[in-house]
Coordinates of C-alpha atoms in Angstrom, one line a residue:
X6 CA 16.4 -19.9 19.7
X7 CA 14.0 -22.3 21.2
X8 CA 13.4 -25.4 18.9
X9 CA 9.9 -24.6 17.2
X10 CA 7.8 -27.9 18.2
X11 CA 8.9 -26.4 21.8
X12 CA 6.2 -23.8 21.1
X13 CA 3.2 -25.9 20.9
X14 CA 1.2 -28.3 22.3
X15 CA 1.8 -31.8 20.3
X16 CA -2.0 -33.0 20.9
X17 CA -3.6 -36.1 20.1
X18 CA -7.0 -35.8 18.2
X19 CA -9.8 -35.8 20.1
X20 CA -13.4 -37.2 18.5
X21 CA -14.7 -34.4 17.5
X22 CA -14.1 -30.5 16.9
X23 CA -16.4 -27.5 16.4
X24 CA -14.2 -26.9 13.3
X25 CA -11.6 -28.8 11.4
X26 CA -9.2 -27.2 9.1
X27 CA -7.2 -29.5 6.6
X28 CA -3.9 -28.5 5.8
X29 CA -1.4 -27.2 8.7
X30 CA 0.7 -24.3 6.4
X31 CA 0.3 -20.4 6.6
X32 CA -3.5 -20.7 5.3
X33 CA -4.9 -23.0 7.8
X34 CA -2.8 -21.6 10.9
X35 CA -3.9 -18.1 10.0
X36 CA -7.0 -19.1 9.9
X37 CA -7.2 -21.3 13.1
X38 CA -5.6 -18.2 14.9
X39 CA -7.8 -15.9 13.7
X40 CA -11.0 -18.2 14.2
X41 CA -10.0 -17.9 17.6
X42 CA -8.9 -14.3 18.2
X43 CA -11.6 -13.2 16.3
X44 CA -14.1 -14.9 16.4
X45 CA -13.9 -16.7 20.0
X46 CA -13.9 -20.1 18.2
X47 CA -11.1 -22.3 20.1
X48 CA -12.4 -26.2 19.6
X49 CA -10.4 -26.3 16.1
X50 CA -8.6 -28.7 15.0
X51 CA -5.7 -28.6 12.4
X52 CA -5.0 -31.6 10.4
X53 CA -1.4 -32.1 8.6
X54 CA -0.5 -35.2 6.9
X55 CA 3.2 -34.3 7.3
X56 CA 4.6 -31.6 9.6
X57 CA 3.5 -27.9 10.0
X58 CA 4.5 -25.8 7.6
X59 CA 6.4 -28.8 5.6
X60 CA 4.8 -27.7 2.0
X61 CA 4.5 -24.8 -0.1
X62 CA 4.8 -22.4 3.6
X63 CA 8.5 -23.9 3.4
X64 CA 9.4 -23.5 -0.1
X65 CA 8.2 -20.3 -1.4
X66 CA 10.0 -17.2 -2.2
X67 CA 8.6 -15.1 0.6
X68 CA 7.8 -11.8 -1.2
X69 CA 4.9 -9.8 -0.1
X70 CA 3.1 -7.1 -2.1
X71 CA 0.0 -6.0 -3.1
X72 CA 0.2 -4.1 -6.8
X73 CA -2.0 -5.9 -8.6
X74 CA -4.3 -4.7 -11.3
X75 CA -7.9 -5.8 -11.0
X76 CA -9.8 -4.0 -7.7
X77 CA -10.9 -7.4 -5.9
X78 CA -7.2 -8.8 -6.2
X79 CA -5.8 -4.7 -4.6
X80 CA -8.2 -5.4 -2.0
X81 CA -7.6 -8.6 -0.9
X82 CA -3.5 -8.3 -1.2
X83 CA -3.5 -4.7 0.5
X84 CA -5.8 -6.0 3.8
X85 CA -3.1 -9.0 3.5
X86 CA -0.5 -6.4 3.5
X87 CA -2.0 -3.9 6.2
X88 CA -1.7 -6.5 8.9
X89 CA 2.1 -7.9 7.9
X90 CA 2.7 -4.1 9.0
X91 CA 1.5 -5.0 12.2
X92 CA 2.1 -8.6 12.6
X93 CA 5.0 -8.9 14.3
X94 CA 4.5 -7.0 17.2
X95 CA 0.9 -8.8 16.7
X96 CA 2.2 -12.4 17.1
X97 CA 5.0 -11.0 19.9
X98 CA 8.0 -12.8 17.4
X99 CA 10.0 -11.3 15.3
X100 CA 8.9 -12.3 11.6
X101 CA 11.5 -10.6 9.6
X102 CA 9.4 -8.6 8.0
X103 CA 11.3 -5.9 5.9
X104 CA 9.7 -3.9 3.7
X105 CA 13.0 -3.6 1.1
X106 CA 10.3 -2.3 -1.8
X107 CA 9.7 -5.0 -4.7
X108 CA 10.6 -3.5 -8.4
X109 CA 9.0 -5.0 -11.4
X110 CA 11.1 -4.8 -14.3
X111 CA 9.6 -3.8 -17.6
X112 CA 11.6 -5.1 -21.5
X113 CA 9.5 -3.5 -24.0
X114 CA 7.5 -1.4 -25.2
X115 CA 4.0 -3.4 -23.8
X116 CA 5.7 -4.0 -20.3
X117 CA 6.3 -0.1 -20.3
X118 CA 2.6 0.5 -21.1
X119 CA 0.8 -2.5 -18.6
X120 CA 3.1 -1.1 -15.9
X121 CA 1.8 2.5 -16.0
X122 CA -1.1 1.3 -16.2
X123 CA -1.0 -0.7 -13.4
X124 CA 0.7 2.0 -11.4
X125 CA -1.9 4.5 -12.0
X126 CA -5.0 1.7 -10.9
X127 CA -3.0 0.7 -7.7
X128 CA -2.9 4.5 -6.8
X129 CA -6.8 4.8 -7.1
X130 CA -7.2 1.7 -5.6
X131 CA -5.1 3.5 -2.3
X132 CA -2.0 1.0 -3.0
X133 CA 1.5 2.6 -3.2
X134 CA 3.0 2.6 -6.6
X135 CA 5.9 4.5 -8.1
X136 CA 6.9 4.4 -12.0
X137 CA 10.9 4.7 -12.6
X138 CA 12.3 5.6 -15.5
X139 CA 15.9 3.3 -16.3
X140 CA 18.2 5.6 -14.7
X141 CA 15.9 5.6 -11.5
X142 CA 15.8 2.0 -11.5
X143 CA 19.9 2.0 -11.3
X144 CA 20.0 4.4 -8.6
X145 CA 17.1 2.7 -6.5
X146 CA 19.0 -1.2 -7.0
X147 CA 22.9 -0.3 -8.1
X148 CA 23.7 -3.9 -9.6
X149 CA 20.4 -4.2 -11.7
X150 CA 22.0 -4.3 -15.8
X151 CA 20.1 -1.4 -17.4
X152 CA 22.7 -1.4 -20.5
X153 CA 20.7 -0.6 -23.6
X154 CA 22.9 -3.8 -25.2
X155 CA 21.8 -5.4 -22.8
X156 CA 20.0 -9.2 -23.9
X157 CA 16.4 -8.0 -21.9
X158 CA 16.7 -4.1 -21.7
X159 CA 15.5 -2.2 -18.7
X160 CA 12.8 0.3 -20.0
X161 CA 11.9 1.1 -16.7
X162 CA 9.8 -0.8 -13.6
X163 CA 7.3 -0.4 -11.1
X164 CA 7.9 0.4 -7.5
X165 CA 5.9 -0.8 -4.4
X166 CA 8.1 0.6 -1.3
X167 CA 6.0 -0.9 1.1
X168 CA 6.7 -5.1 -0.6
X169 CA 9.4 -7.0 1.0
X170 CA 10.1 -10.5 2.1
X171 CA 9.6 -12.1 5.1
X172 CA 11.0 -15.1 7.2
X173 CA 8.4 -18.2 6.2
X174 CA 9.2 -20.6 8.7
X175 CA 8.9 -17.7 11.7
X176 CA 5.9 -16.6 10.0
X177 CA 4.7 -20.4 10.3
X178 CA 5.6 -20.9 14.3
X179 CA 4.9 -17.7 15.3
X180 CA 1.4 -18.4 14.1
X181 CA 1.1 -21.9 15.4
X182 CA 2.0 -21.0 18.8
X183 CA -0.4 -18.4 19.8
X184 CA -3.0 -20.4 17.9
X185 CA -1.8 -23.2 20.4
X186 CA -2.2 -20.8 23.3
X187 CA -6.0 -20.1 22.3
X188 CA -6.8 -23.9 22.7
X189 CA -6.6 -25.2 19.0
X190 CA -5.1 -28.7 18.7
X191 CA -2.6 -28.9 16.2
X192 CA -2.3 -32.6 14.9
X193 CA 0.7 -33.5 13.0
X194 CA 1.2 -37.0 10.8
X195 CA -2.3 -37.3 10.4
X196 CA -3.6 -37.0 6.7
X197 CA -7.2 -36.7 5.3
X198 CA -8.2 -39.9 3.7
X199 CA -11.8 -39.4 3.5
X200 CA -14.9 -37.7 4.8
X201 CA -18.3 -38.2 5.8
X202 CA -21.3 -36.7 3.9
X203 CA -25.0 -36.8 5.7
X204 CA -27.9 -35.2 3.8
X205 CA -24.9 -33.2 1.8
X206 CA -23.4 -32.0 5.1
X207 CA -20.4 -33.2 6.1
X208 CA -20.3 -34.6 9.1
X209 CA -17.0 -35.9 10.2
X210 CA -13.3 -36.3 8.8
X211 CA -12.1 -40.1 7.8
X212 CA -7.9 -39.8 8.9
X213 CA -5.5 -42.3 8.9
X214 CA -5.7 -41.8 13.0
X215 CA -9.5 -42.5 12.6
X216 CA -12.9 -41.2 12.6
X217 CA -13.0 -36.7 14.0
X218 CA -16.4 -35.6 14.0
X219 CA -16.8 -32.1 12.9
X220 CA -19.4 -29.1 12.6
X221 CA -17.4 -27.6 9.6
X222 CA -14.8 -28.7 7.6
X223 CA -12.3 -26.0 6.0
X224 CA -10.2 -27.2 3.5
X225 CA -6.4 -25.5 3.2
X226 CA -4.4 -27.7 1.4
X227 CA -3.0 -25.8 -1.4
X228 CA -2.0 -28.1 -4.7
X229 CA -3.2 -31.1 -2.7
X230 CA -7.1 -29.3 -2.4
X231 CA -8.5 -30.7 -5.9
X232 CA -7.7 -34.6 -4.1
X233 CA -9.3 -33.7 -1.2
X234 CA -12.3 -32.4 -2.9
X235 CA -12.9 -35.3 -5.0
X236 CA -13.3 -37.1 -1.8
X237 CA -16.0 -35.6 -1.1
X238 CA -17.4 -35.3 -4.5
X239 CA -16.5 -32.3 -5.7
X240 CA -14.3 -31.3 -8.9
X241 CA -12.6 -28.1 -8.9
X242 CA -11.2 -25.8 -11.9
X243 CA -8.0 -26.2 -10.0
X244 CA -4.6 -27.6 -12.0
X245 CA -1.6 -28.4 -9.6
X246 CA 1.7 -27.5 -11.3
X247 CA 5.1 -27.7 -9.8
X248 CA 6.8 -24.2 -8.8
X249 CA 10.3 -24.0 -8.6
X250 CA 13.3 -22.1 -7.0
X251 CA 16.7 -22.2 -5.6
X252 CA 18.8 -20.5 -2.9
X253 CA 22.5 -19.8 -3.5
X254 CA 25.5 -19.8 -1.1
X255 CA 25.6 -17.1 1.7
X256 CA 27.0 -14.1 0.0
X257 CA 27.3 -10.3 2.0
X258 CA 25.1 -8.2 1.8
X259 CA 24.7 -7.2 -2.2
X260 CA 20.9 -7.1 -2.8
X261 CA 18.4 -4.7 -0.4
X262 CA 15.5 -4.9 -2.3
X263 CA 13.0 -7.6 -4.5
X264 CA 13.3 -7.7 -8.1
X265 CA 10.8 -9.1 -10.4
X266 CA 10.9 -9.7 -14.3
X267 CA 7.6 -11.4 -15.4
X268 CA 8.8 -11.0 -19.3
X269 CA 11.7 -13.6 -18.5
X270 CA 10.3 -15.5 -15.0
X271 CA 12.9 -14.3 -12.4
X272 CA 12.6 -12.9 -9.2
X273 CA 15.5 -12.3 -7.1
X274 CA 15.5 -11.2 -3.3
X275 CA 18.6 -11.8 -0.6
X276 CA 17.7 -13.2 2.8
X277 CA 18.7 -11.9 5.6
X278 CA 20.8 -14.8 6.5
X279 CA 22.4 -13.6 2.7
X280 CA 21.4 -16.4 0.1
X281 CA 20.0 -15.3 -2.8
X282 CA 16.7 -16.7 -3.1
X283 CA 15.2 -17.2 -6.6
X284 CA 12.0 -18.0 -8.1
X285 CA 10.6 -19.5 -11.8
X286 CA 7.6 -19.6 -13.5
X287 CA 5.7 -22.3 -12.9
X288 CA 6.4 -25.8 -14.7
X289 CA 4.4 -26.4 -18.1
X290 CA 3.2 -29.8 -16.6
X291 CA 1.1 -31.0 -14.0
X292 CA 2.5 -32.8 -11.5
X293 CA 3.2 -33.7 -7.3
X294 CA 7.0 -33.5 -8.0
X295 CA 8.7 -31.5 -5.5
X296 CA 12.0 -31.4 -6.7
X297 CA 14.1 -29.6 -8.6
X298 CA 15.1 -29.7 -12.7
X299 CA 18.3 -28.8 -14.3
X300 CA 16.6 -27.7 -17.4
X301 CA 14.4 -24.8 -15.3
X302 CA 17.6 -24.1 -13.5
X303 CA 19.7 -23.5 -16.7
X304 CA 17.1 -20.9 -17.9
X305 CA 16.4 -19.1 -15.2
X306 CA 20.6 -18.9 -14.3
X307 CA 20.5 -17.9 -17.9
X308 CA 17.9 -15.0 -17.4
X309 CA 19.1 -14.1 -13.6
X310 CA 23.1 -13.5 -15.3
X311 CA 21.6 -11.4 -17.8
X312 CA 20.0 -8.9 -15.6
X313 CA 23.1 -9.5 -12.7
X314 CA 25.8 -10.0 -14.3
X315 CA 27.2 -9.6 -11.0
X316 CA 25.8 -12.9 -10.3
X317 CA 28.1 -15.1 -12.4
X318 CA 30.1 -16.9 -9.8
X319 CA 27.8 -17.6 -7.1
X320 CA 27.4 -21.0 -6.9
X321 CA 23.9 -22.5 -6.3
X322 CA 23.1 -24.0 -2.8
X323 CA 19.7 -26.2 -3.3
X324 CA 16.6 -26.4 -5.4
X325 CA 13.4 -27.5 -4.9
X326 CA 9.5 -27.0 -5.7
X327 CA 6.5 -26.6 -4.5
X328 CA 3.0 -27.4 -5.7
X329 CA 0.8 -24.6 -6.8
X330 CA -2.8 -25.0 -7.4
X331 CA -3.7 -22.9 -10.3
X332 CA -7.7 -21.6 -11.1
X333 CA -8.4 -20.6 -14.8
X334 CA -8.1 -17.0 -13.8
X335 CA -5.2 -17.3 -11.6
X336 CA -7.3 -16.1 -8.7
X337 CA -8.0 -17.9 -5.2
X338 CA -11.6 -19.5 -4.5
X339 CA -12.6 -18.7 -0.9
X340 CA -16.3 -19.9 1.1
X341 CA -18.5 -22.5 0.6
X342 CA -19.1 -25.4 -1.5
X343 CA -22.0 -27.4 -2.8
X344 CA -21.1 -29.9 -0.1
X345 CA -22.9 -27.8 3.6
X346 CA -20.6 -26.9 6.1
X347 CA -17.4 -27.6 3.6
X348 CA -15.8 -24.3 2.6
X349 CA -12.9 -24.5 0.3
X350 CA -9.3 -21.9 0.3
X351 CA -7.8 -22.7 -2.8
X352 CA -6.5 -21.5 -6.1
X353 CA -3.9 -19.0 -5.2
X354 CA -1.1 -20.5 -7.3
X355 CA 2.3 -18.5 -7.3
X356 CA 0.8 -15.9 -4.5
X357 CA -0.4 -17.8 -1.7
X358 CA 2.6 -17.0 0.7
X359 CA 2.2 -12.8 0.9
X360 CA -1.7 -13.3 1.5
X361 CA -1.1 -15.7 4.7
X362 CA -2.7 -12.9 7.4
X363 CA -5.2 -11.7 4.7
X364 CA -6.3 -14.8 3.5
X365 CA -6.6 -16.2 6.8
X366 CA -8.5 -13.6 8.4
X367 CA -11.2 -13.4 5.5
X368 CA -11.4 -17.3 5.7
X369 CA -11.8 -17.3 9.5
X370 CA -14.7 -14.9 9.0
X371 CA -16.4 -16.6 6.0
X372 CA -16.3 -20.1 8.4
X373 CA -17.5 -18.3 11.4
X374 CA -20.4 -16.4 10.1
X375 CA -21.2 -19.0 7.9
X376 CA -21.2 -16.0 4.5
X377 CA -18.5 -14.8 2.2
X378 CA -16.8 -12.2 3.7
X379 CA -17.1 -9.0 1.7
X380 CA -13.6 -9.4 0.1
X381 CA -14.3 -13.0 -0.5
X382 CA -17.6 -12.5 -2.4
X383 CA -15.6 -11.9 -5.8
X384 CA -13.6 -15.1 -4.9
X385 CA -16.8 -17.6 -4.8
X386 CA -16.7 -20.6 -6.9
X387 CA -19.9 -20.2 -8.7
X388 CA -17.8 -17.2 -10.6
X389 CA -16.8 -19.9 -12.7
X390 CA -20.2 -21.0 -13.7
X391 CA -21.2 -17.3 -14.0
X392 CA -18.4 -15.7 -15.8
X393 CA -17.5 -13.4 -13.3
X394 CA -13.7 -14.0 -13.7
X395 CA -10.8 -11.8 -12.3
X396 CA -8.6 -12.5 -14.8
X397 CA -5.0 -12.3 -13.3
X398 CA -3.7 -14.3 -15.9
X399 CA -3.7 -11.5 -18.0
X400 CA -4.0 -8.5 -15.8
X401 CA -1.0 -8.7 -13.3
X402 CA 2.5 -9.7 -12.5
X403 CA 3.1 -13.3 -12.0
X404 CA 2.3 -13.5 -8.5
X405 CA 5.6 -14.9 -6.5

């Protein structure tokens, strides 16, 4: 395979940009390509203080679905999902994209009853969703322990067929190159330190390769974005919290589909190289740590045996975390802010990764047109000065 930086352009910056987007991962490539597919916007500029796709686009657990409860998170997730379907083919490189379906284990008797439920709004919401009963849920994944001894019984699950995983880092270059191709300058090493505010309208991006003038300035920066904000005097609802997970040795082929259990915080999928990859809830604390703990480890091992026994003498590989900016409804914030011509992409915690071609499309369109697009409306940071929450913290799954 050819060597990824071989795919783009390795540009120095030049002094100014129609647009700038901070923060080179999934969110700000999707959007840069889709500002210029789309919208026919091709002087962009995209800013990364390390390399592309070095944060939370490399260390997430790559599952993609779009079950969730409330109608403006459905909507959002299913246009994500819609154009995964077609993304591949889309980007001409092969993503990986294999739609394996994504089960969401339910342990008791109020798992049982929120996962109907949410089975039955995904269906009038046009989202595939199944209910199985336990023996359904051994026939669709085999080595899932649905004993009624067992530590977490298996009282049944939820089924999206059309979830899967995908592979993050093609997902990454695929994107960066054709956004290359259109003309966008993607500009490596070079992190925000500041920006310039005229009249409350930004007018230019302080980096630590100097001064990039800019129209519009689109921040992407995940569990970095409250920093960047605060440079330019704004404070977000936004906590950053570490997010971990681990990968196992390469095993054969064992597990073909994702398997989530919110009531215990694992979620288990096999790669197609054949590690297991695993996921955690996110860490109490707030912190920039991305590393690893044996403590979060032991648990989730502890959790992951009990519901695959099979599992007991794999050996783990690696861990690491990412960082995870968290909203007080667990929902993303997408457009503007009180700053003009600064619009914000933050807040999508644990679920960033599966809404890459959603998120960046919507963005793209809200920067463009200068308006919320509609599915962005709902996600508009005066909701918190409003009330008009979309309370995923206690509506859906944890969102990995």
């Amino acid at each position: 395979m050819t060597h990824p930086e071989h795919l783009w352009r390795n540009p120095d910056p030049r002094p100014a940009y129609d647009v700038v987007i901070v923060g080179g991962g999934g969110h700000g490539l999707a959007t840069a390509y889709y500002l210029a597919k789309n919208h026919g916007i091709t002087n962009v500029a995209v800013l990364e203080k390390g390399w592309l796709a070095g944060g939370n686009m490399a260390r997430n657990t790559t599952i993609i679905r779009s079950n969730y409860l409330w109608d403006e998170s459905a909507a959002i997730y299913e246009h994500a999902l819609k154009l995964w379907e077609g993304l591949s083919d889309e980007l001409d490189y092969d993503l990986q994209f294999s739609q394996r379906g994504v089960l969401n284990l339910a342990h008791s008797v109020g798992d049982v009853r929120e996962g109907k439920r949410r089975v039955n709004a995904n269906l009038l919401n046009g989202v595939d969703a199944e209910w199985l009963e336990p023996e359904e849920v051994k026939k669709f994944c085999p080595i899932v322990n649905v004993s009624d001894r067992a530590r977490y019984p298996v009282m049944g699950a939820t089924l999206q067929r059309r979830g899967g995983i995908a592979k993050h880092d093609h997902v990454a270059w695929a994107l960066a190159r054709k956004a290359d191709a259109y003309g966008v300058d993607l500009i490596q090493n070079t992190e925000v330190t500041g920006f310039e505010i005229t009249n409350n309208r930004v007018t230019a991006v302080k980096t630590t390769r100097g001064r990039i003038a800019a129209g519009k300035v689109a921040l992407a920066a995940a569990g970095h974005t409250s920093v960047l904000a605060e440079q330019a005097g704004i404070r977000l609802p936004l906590q950053s919290h570490p997010l971990q997970a681990l990968v196992s040795e390469l095993l054969e082929p064992v597990l073909d589909c994702v398997v989530m259990s919110n009531a215990v915080h694992v979620y288990v999928s096999q790669a197609h190289k054949g590690e297991l990859v695993m996921g955690a809830g996110i860490d109490a604390y707030n912190s920039y740590g991305q590393r690893g703990a044996f403590h979060v480890i032991e648990a989730q091992m502890a959790a992951a045996l009990e519901l695959f026994p099979v599992f007991s003498r794999v050996r783990v590989l690696r861990t690491w975390a990412g960082i995870v900016d968290v909203s007080p409804d667990a929902s993303p914030i997408i457009g503007r802010t009180p700053v003009d011509e600064l619009y914000i992409n933050a807040g999508w915690g644990t679920g960033g990764f599966k809404a890459t071609p959603g998120c960046g499309w919507v963005y793209a369109d809200t920067i463009a047109n200068g308006t919320p697009h509609p599915l962005a409306v709902p996600y508009a940071l005066e909701r918190f000065t409003t009330g008009a929450l979309i309370d995923e913290h206690g509506a859906a799954a944890v969102a990995h």
